[in-house]
CSV table of C-alpha atoms in Angstrom, one decimal:
chain,number,residue,atom,x,y,z
A,1,UNK,CA,76.8,-7.5,-58.9
A,2,UNK,CA,75.8,-9.5,-62.0
A,3,UNK,CA,73.1,-7.8,-64.2
A,4,UNK,CA,70.3,-9.4,-66.2
A,5,UNK,CA,71.6,-11.6,-69.0
A,6,UNK,CA,69.6,-12.9,-72.0
A,7,UNK,CA,70.4,-15.5,-74.6
A,8,UNK,CA,70.5,-15.7,-77.5
A,9,UNK,CA,71.1,-12.1,-78.6
A,10,UNK,CA,69.6,-12.7,-82.1
A,11,UNK,CA,67.4,-15.4,-83.6
A,12,UNK,CA,65.7,-16.0,-86.9
A,13,UNK,CA,62.7,-18.3,-87.1
A,14,UNK,CA,60.1,-19.3,-89.6
A,15,UNK,CA,56.4,-18.7,-89.2
A,16,UNK,CA,54.7,-21.6,-87.4
A,17,UNK,CA,57.8,-22.6,-85.5
A,18,UNK,CA,58.4,-22.5,-81.8
A,19,UNK,CA,61.1,-20.5,-79.9
A,20,UNK,CA,62.6,-20.5,-76.4
A,21,UNK,CA,64.3,-17.4,-75.0
A,22,UNK,CA,66.4,-17.5,-71.8
A,23,UNK,CA,67.1,-15.0,-69.0
A,24,UNK,CA,69.3,-15.0,-65.9
A,25,UNK,CA,68.1,-12.6,-63.2
A,26,UNK,CA,70.2,-9.9,-61.5
A,27,UNK,CA,71.9,-11.3,-58.4
A,28,UNK,CA,69.5,-11.2,-55.4
A,29,UNK,CA,66.3,-10.6,-57.5
A,30,UNK,CA,63.5,-13.2,-57.2
A,31,UNK,CA,61.0,-11.8,-59.7
A,32,UNK,CA,61.2,-11.9,-63.5
A,33,UNK,CA,59.1,-10.0,-66.1
A,34,UNK,CA,59.1,-10.3,-69.8
A,35,UNK,CA,58.3,-7.5,-72.3
A,36,UNK,CA,57.9,-7.3,-76.1
A,37,UNK,CA,59.3,-4.2,-77.8
A,38,UNK,CA,58.3,-3.8,-81.5
A,39,UNK,CA,60.4,-1.4,-83.6
A,40,UNK,CA,59.7,2.2,-82.7
A,41,UNK,CA,57.4,1.3,-79.8
A,42,UNK,CA,57.7,1.1,-76.0
A,43,UNK,CA,58.0,-2.3,-74.3
A,44,UNK,CA,54.7,-4.1,-73.7
A,45,UNK,CA,54.2,-6.3,-70.6
A,46,UNK,CA,53.8,-10.1,-71.4
A,47,UNK,CA,53.9,-11.6,-67.9
A,48,UNK,CA,55.7,-11.8,-64.6
A,49,UNK,CA,56.9,-14.8,-62.6
A,50,UNK,CA,57.4,-14.9,-58.8
A,51,UNK,CA,58.2,-18.1,-56.8
A,52,UNK,CA,58.0,-20.1,-60.0
A,53,UNK,CA,54.4,-19.1,-60.8
A,54,UNK,CA,52.9,-16.6,-63.1
A,55,UNK,CA,51.5,-13.8,-61.0
A,56,UNK,CA,50.6,-11.2,-63.6
A,57,UNK,CA,49.9,-11.2,-67.4
A,58,UNK,CA,49.4,-8.6,-70.1
A,59,UNK,CA,47.3,-8.8,-73.2
A,60,UNK,CA,49.1,-11.7,-74.9
A,61,UNK,CA,47.6,-15.0,-76.1
A,62,UNK,CA,48.3,-18.4,-74.4
A,63,UNK,CA,50.9,-19.3,-77.1
A,64,UNK,CA,53.2,-17.0,-75.1
A,65,UNK,CA,54.2,-19.0,-72.0
A,66,UNK,CA,57.0,-19.0,-69.5
A,67,UNK,CA,58.8,-20.8,-66.7
A,68,UNK,CA,60.8,-19.6,-63.7
A,69,UNK,CA,63.3,-22.0,-62.1
A,70,UNK,CA,64.4,-22.3,-58.4
A,71,UNK,CA,67.5,-20.2,-59.2
A,72,UNK,CA,65.2,-17.4,-60.5
A,73,UNK,CA,66.3,-17.8,-64.1
A,74,UNK,CA,63.5,-17.8,-66.6
A,75,UNK,CA,62.3,-18.9,-70.1
A,76,UNK,CA,59.9,-17.4,-72.5
A,77,UNK,CA,58.3,-19.8,-75.0
A,78,UNK,CA,56.4,-18.7,-78.0
A,79,UNK,CA,54.5,-21.3,-80.1
A,80,UNK,CA,53.1,-21.0,-83.6
A,81,UNK,CA,55.2,-18.0,-84.4
A,82,UNK,CA,53.6,-15.2,-86.5
A,83,UNK,CA,55.3,-12.5,-88.5
A,84,UNK,CA,54.1,-9.9,-85.9
A,85,UNK,CA,56.0,-11.7,-83.2
A,86,UNK,CA,59.2,-10.1,-84.7
A,87,UNK,CA,60.4,-7.8,-81.9
A,88,UNK,CA,63.0,-7.3,-79.2
A,89,UNK,CA,62.1,-9.5,-76.2
A,90,UNK,CA,63.3,-8.0,-72.9
A,91,UNK,CA,63.6,-9.7,-69.6
A,92,UNK,CA,63.7,-7.7,-66.4
A,93,UNK,CA,64.3,-8.7,-62.8
A,94,UNK,CA,63.2,-7.1,-59.5
A,95,UNK,CA,62.5,-7.8,-55.9
A,96,UNK,CA,58.8,-8.7,-55.2
A,97,UNK,CA,57.1,-6.3,-52.9
A,98,UNK,CA,58.9,-3.1,-51.7
A,99,UNK,CA,59.7,-0.2,-54.0
A,100,UNK,CA,61.7,-2.3,-56.4
A,101,UNK,CA,62.2,-1.0,-59.9
A,102,UNK,CA,62.8,-3.3,-62.9
A,103,UNK,CA,66.3,-3.9,-64.2
A,104,UNK,CA,66.4,-4.9,-67.9
A,105,UNK,CA,68.7,-7.1,-69.9
A,106,UNK,CA,69.7,-6.2,-73.4
A,107,UNK,CA,67.1,-8.4,-75.0
A,108,UNK,CA,66.8,-11.0,-77.7
A,109,UNK,CA,66.1,-9.8,-81.2
A,110,UNK,CA,63.6,-12.2,-82.8
A,111,UNK,CA,62.9,-12.1,-86.5
A,112,UNK,CA,60.1,-14.3,-87.9
A,113,UNK,CA,60.1,-14.8,-91.7
B,1,UNK,CA,43.4,7.2,-76.7
B,2,UNK,CA,46.5,5.3,-75.5
B,3,UNK,CA,47.1,5.0,-71.8
B,4,UNK,CA,50.4,6.8,-72.0
B,5,UNK,CA,51.2,9.4,-74.6
B,6,UNK,CA,54.8,10.5,-75.4
B,7,UNK,CA,56.1,12.5,-78.4
B,8,UNK,CA,58.4,10.2,-80.3
B,9,UNK,CA,60.5,13.2,-81.6
B,10,UNK,CA,63.3,13.3,-82.7
B,11,UNK,CA,64.2,16.1,-80.4
B,12,UNK,CA,67.5,17.8,-81.3
B,13,UNK,CA,69.2,20.3,-79.0
B,14,UNK,CA,72.7,21.7,-78.7
B,15,UNK,CA,75.2,20.5,-76.2
B,16,UNK,CA,74.8,22.2,-72.8
B,17,UNK,CA,71.1,23.0,-73.2
B,18,UNK,CA,68.4,22.0,-70.8
B,19,UNK,CA,66.2,19.2,-72.1
B,20,UNK,CA,62.6,18.7,-71.2
B,21,UNK,CA,60.9,15.4,-71.9
B,22,UNK,CA,57.3,14.6,-70.9
B,23,UNK,CA,54.5,12.1,-70.9
B,24,UNK,CA,50.7,12.4,-70.3
B,25,UNK,CA,48.6,9.5,-69.1
B,26,UNK,CA,44.9,8.7,-68.7
B,27,UNK,CA,44.8,6.1,-65.9
B,28,UNK,CA,44.4,7.8,-62.5
B,29,UNK,CA,45.4,4.6,-60.7
B,30,UNK,CA,49.0,5.0,-61.7
B,31,UNK,CA,51.1,5.9,-58.7
B,32,UNK,CA,54.7,4.8,-59.6
B,33,UNK,CA,56.5,6.6,-62.3
B,34,UNK,CA,59.8,5.8,-64.0
B,35,UNK,CA,62.1,7.2,-66.7
B,36,UNK,CA,64.3,4.8,-68.6
B,37,UNK,CA,67.1,5.5,-71.1
B,38,UNK,CA,67.6,3.2,-74.0
B,39,UNK,CA,70.6,3.2,-76.3
B,40,UNK,CA,70.4,1.6,-79.7
B,41,UNK,CA,70.6,-2.2,-79.5
B,42,UNK,CA,70.5,-2.1,-75.7
B,43,UNK,CA,67.9,-2.7,-73.0
B,44,UNK,CA,66.2,0.1,-71.1
B,45,UNK,CA,68.3,1.5,-68.2
B,46,UNK,CA,66.5,3.0,-65.2
B,47,UNK,CA,67.2,6.7,-64.6
B,48,UNK,CA,64.6,7.9,-62.2
B,49,UNK,CA,61.9,6.2,-60.0
B,50,UNK,CA,59.3,8.3,-58.1
B,51,UNK,CA,56.1,7.6,-56.2
B,52,UNK,CA,53.0,9.9,-56.4
B,53,UNK,CA,53.4,13.6,-57.1
B,54,UNK,CA,56.4,15.8,-56.5
B,55,UNK,CA,60.0,16.3,-57.7
B,56,UNK,CA,63.1,14.1,-57.5
B,57,UNK,CA,66.6,15.2,-58.4
B,58,UNK,CA,69.6,13.0,-59.2
B,59,UNK,CA,72.7,14.7,-60.5
B,60,UNK,CA,71.8,16.4,-63.8
B,61,UNK,CA,68.3,14.7,-63.9
B,62,UNK,CA,65.1,16.0,-62.3
B,63,UNK,CA,61.8,14.1,-62.5
B,64,UNK,CA,58.5,15.8,-61.9
B,65,UNK,CA,55.1,14.2,-61.4
B,66,UNK,CA,51.8,16.2,-61.4
B,67,UNK,CA,49.1,13.6,-60.7
B,68,UNK,CA,46.3,16.2,-60.8
B,69,UNK,CA,47.2,17.0,-64.5
B,70,UNK,CA,48.3,13.4,-65.2
B,71,UNK,CA,51.6,14.8,-66.5
B,72,UNK,CA,55.2,13.7,-65.8
B,73,UNK,CA,58.4,15.3,-66.9
B,74,UNK,CA,62.2,14.6,-67.0
B,75,UNK,CA,64.6,17.5,-67.2
B,76,UNK,CA,68.2,17.0,-68.2
B,77,UNK,CA,70.6,19.9,-67.3
B,78,UNK,CA,74.0,20.5,-69.1
B,79,UNK,CA,73.1,18.0,-71.7
B,80,UNK,CA,76.0,16.0,-73.2
B,81,UNK,CA,76.3,14.1,-76.6
B,82,UNK,CA,76.4,10.9,-74.5
B,83,UNK,CA,72.8,11.7,-73.4
B,84,UNK,CA,71.7,11.0,-77.0
B,85,UNK,CA,69.3,8.0,-76.7
B,86,UNK,CA,65.6,7.1,-76.5
B,87,UNK,CA,63.9,8.1,-73.3
B,88,UNK,CA,61.0,6.0,-72.2
B,89,UNK,CA,58.5,7.0,-69.5
B,90,UNK,CA,56.8,4.1,-67.6
B,91,UNK,CA,54.2,3.8,-64.9
B,92,UNK,CA,52.3,1.3,-62.8
B,93,UNK,CA,49.4,1.2,-60.3
B,94,UNK,CA,50.8,-1.2,-57.8
B,95,UNK,CA,54.0,-1.7,-55.9
B,96,UNK,CA,54.9,-5.3,-56.8
B,97,UNK,CA,54.6,-4.7,-60.5
B,98,UNK,CA,52.4,-7.8,-61.1
B,99,UNK,CA,50.2,-5.7,-63.5
B,100,UNK,CA,53.4,-4.7,-65.4
B,101,UNK,CA,54.7,-1.4,-66.4
B,102,UNK,CA,52.9,0.7,-69.0
B,103,UNK,CA,55.4,2.5,-71.3
B,104,UNK,CA,55.2,5.4,-73.6
B,105,UNK,CA,56.6,5.0,-77.1
B,106,UNK,CA,59.8,6.8,-76.2
B,107,UNK,CA,61.3,10.1,-77.3
B,108,UNK,CA,64.4,10.0,-79.5
B,109,UNK,CA,66.8,12.7,-78.2
B,110,UNK,CA,69.8,14.0,-80.1
B,111,UNK,CA,72.4,16.2,-78.4
B,112,UNK,CA,74.4,18.1,-81.0
B,113,UNK,CA,78.1,18.6,-80.1
Protein backbone atom coordinates (compact mmCIF):
# COMPACT_ATOMS: atom_id res chain seq x y z
CA UNK A 1 0.00 0.00 0.00
CA UNK A 2 1.44 3.37 -1.07
CA UNK A 3 1.08 6.18 1.43
CA UNK A 4 0.49 9.88 0.82
CA UNK A 5 3.41 11.53 -0.96
CA UNK A 6 4.05 15.25 -1.30
CA UNK A 7 6.44 17.30 -3.41
CA UNK A 8 8.61 19.23 -3.09
CA UNK A 9 9.78 18.64 0.49
CA UNK A 10 11.16 22.16 0.87
CA UNK A 11 10.59 25.39 -1.00
CA UNK A 12 11.74 29.00 -0.64
CA UNK A 13 9.73 31.78 -2.29
CA UNK A 14 9.68 35.56 -2.23
CA UNK A 15 6.76 37.62 -0.99
CA UNK A 16 4.26 38.27 -3.81
CA UNK A 17 5.18 35.14 -5.78
CA UNK A 18 2.94 32.17 -6.47
CA UNK A 19 3.53 28.55 -5.45
CA UNK A 20 2.12 25.13 -6.38
CA UNK A 21 2.40 22.14 -4.05
CA UNK A 22 1.59 18.59 -5.12
CA UNK A 23 0.14 15.53 -3.43
CA UNK A 24 -0.51 11.91 -4.39
CA UNK A 25 -3.21 10.18 -2.37
CA UNK A 26 -2.87 6.88 -0.59
CA UNK A 27 -3.92 4.02 -2.82
CA UNK A 28 -7.72 3.61 -2.86
CA UNK A 29 -8.46 6.99 -1.26
CA UNK A 30 -10.69 9.39 -3.21
CA UNK A 31 -10.70 12.45 -0.96
CA UNK A 32 -7.87 14.92 -0.39
CA UNK A 33 -7.57 17.56 2.33
CA UNK A 34 -4.94 20.25 2.79
CA UNK A 35 -3.77 21.70 6.09
CA UNK A 36 -1.38 24.48 7.09
CA UNK A 37 0.79 23.94 10.16
CA UNK A 38 2.67 26.95 11.48
CA UNK A 39 5.64 26.35 13.78
CA UNK A 40 4.52 25.24 17.24
CA UNK A 41 0.85 25.04 16.20
CA UNK A 42 -1.57 22.30 15.26
CA UNK A 43 -2.59 21.90 11.61
CA UNK A 44 -5.34 24.21 10.33
CA UNK A 45 -7.85 23.04 7.72
CA UNK A 46 -7.56 24.79 4.34
CA UNK A 47 -9.97 22.79 2.16
CA UNK A 48 -11.09 19.35 1.04
CA UNK A 49 -11.61 17.95 -2.47
CA UNK A 50 -13.89 15.07 -3.45
CA UNK A 51 -14.76 14.05 -7.02
CA UNK A 52 -12.58 16.91 -8.31
CA UNK A 53 -14.62 19.57 -6.51
CA UNK A 54 -14.04 21.54 -3.35
CA UNK A 55 -16.57 20.29 -0.78
CA UNK A 56 -15.36 22.02 2.36
CA UNK A 57 -13.19 25.02 3.22
CA UNK A 58 -11.65 26.48 6.34
CA UNK A 59 -10.97 30.12 7.15
CA UNK A 60 -8.46 30.81 4.36
CA UNK A 61 -8.65 33.59 1.72
CA UNK A 62 -9.39 32.89 -1.98
CA UNK A 63 -5.71 33.20 -2.90
CA UNK A 64 -5.48 29.65 -1.54
CA UNK A 65 -6.92 27.41 -4.24
CA UNK A 66 -6.70 23.78 -5.25
CA UNK A 67 -7.32 21.11 -7.82
CA UNK A 68 -8.04 17.40 -7.67
CA UNK A 69 -7.34 15.24 -10.71
CA UNK A 70 -9.17 12.09 -11.93
CA UNK A 71 -6.44 9.91 -10.37
CA UNK A 72 -7.21 11.65 -7.03
CA UNK A 73 -3.87 13.47 -6.89
CA UNK A 74 -4.10 17.12 -5.90
CA UNK A 75 -2.46 20.53 -6.05
CA UNK A 76 -2.52 23.44 -3.63
CA UNK A 77 -1.89 26.85 -5.20
CA UNK A 78 -1.13 29.97 -3.20
CA UNK A 79 -1.03 33.36 -4.94
CA UNK A 80 0.47 36.64 -3.73
CA UNK A 81 2.55 34.95 -1.04
CA UNK A 82 2.84 36.68 2.32
CA UNK A 83 5.45 36.19 5.03
CA UNK A 84 2.81 34.56 7.27
CA UNK A 85 2.31 31.84 4.65
CA UNK A 86 5.59 30.31 5.83
CA UNK A 87 4.54 26.94 7.26
CA UNK A 88 4.43 23.19 6.76
CA UNK A 89 1.70 22.32 4.25
CA UNK A 90 0.20 18.90 4.84
CA UNK A 91 -1.87 16.83 2.47
CA UNK A 92 -4.12 14.08 3.80
CA UNK A 93 -6.20 11.49 1.99
CA UNK A 94 -9.24 9.52 3.09
CA UNK A 95 -12.35 7.74 1.88
CA UNK A 96 -15.40 9.99 1.60
CA UNK A 97 -18.25 8.85 3.80
CA UNK A 98 -17.84 6.05 6.29
CA UNK A 99 -15.67 6.23 9.35
CA UNK A 100 -12.54 7.14 7.46
CA UNK A 101 -9.66 8.79 9.27
CA UNK A 102 -7.16 11.07 7.54
CA UNK A 103 -3.75 9.76 6.56
CA UNK A 104 -1.15 12.51 6.21
CA UNK A 105 1.92 12.93 4.07
CA UNK A 106 5.15 14.38 5.45
CA UNK A 107 4.39 17.83 4.12
CA UNK A 108 6.08 20.59 2.16
CA UNK A 109 8.03 23.15 4.18
CA UNK A 110 7.40 26.57 2.57
CA UNK A 111 9.52 29.56 3.53
CA UNK A 112 8.50 33.00 2.27
CA UNK A 113 11.17 35.70 2.44
CA UNK B 1 -11.21 30.82 23.94
CA UNK B 2 -9.85 28.41 21.35
CA UNK B 3 -12.10 25.55 20.23
CA UNK B 4 -9.55 22.95 21.35
CA UNK B 5 -7.13 23.48 24.22
CA UNK B 6 -4.04 21.33 24.69
CA UNK B 7 -1.08 21.94 26.98
CA UNK B 8 1.99 22.30 24.73
CA UNK B 9 4.40 20.96 27.39
CA UNK B 10 7.10 19.82 27.20
CA UNK B 11 6.11 16.84 29.31
CA UNK B 12 9.12 14.80 30.44
CA UNK B 13 8.72 11.37 32.07
CA UNK B 14 11.04 8.42 32.75
CA UNK B 15 10.96 5.32 30.57
CA UNK B 16 8.30 2.83 31.67
CA UNK B 17 6.00 5.44 33.19
CA UNK B 18 2.32 5.82 32.31
CA UNK B 19 1.76 8.98 30.30
CA UNK B 20 -1.49 10.93 30.36
CA UNK B 21 -2.22 13.47 27.63
CA UNK B 22 -5.45 15.41 27.36
CA UNK B 23 -7.47 18.02 25.50
CA UNK B 24 -10.53 20.06 26.31
CA UNK B 25 -12.91 21.47 23.75
CA UNK B 26 -15.83 23.87 23.59
CA UNK B 27 -17.85 22.76 20.53
CA UNK B 28 -20.52 20.27 21.64
CA UNK B 29 -21.06 19.24 17.99
CA UNK B 30 -17.77 17.33 17.93
CA UNK B 31 -18.43 13.59 17.74
CA UNK B 32 -15.26 12.11 16.21
CA UNK B 33 -12.04 12.24 18.17
CA UNK B 34 -8.52 11.37 17.09
CA UNK B 35 -5.01 11.30 18.43
CA UNK B 36 -2.08 11.79 16.09
CA UNK B 37 1.64 11.41 16.78
CA UNK B 38 4.06 13.70 14.94
CA UNK B 39 7.80 13.19 14.88
CA UNK B 40 10.07 16.09 13.98
CA UNK B 41 10.03 16.87 10.23
CA UNK B 42 7.26 14.31 9.61
CA UNK B 43 3.53 14.40 9.03
CA UNK B 44 1.01 13.41 11.74
CA UNK B 45 0.47 9.66 12.12
CA UNK B 46 -2.94 8.41 13.28
CA UNK B 47 -2.83 6.57 16.63
CA UNK B 48 -6.43 6.35 17.80
CA UNK B 49 -9.84 7.13 16.30
CA UNK B 50 -13.02 7.07 18.41
CA UNK B 51 -16.63 8.03 18.02
CA UNK B 52 -18.64 9.68 20.83
CA UNK B 53 -17.97 8.89 24.49
CA UNK B 54 -16.20 5.84 25.86
CA UNK B 55 -12.85 4.08 25.92
CA UNK B 56 -10.79 2.44 23.20
CA UNK B 57 -7.65 0.41 23.69
CA UNK B 58 -4.96 -0.51 21.15
CA UNK B 59 -1.82 -2.11 22.51
CA UNK B 60 -0.12 0.30 24.90
CA UNK B 61 -2.51 3.12 23.99
CA UNK B 62 -5.91 3.89 25.51
CA UNK B 63 -8.13 6.74 24.37
CA UNK B 64 -10.94 8.08 26.54
CA UNK B 65 -13.70 10.49 25.56
CA UNK B 66 -16.00 12.22 28.04
CA UNK B 67 -18.43 14.30 26.00
CA UNK B 68 -20.31 15.52 29.08
CA UNK B 69 -17.12 17.20 30.29
CA UNK B 70 -15.80 17.97 26.78
CA UNK B 71 -12.57 16.23 27.72
CA UNK B 72 -10.50 13.62 25.92
CA UNK B 73 -7.43 11.72 27.06
CA UNK B 74 -4.73 9.47 25.68
CA UNK B 75 -2.86 7.11 27.99
CA UNK B 76 0.41 5.47 27.04
CA UNK B 77 1.51 2.50 29.17
CA UNK B 78 5.10 1.28 29.50
CA UNK B 79 6.38 4.39 27.72
CA UNK B 80 9.47 4.02 25.51
CA UNK B 81 12.04 6.57 24.29
CA UNK B 82 10.62 6.00 20.78
CA UNK B 83 7.33 7.49 22.04
CA UNK B 84 9.07 10.88 22.28
CA UNK B 85 7.15 13.06 19.84
CA UNK B 86 4.42 15.69 19.65
CA UNK B 87 0.93 14.34 20.28
CA UNK B 88 -1.96 16.15 18.61
CA UNK B 89 -5.60 15.73 19.47
CA UNK B 90 -8.10 16.35 16.68
CA UNK B 91 -11.86 16.29 16.38
CA UNK B 92 -14.70 16.84 13.95
CA UNK B 93 -18.46 17.14 13.93
CA UNK B 94 -19.31 15.18 10.80
CA UNK B 95 -18.37 11.82 9.40
CA UNK B 96 -17.14 12.78 5.96
CA UNK B 97 -14.74 15.36 7.28
CA UNK B 98 -15.82 18.11 4.87
CA UNK B 99 -15.69 20.63 7.71
CA UNK B 100 -12.12 19.58 8.43
CA UNK B 101 -10.48 18.45 11.61
CA UNK B 102 -9.90 20.90 14.45
CA UNK B 103 -6.55 20.24 16.09
CA UNK B 104 -5.02 21.17 19.41
CA UNK B 105 -1.57 22.78 19.44
CA UNK B 106 0.05 19.48 20.37
CA UNK B 107 1.89 18.29 23.50
CA UNK B 108 5.63 17.73 23.18
CA UNK B 109 6.42 14.48 25.05
CA UNK B 110 9.93 13.44 26.10
CA UNK B 111 10.58 9.92 27.44
CA UNK B 112 13.87 9.83 29.33
CA UNK B 113 15.84 6.54 28.98
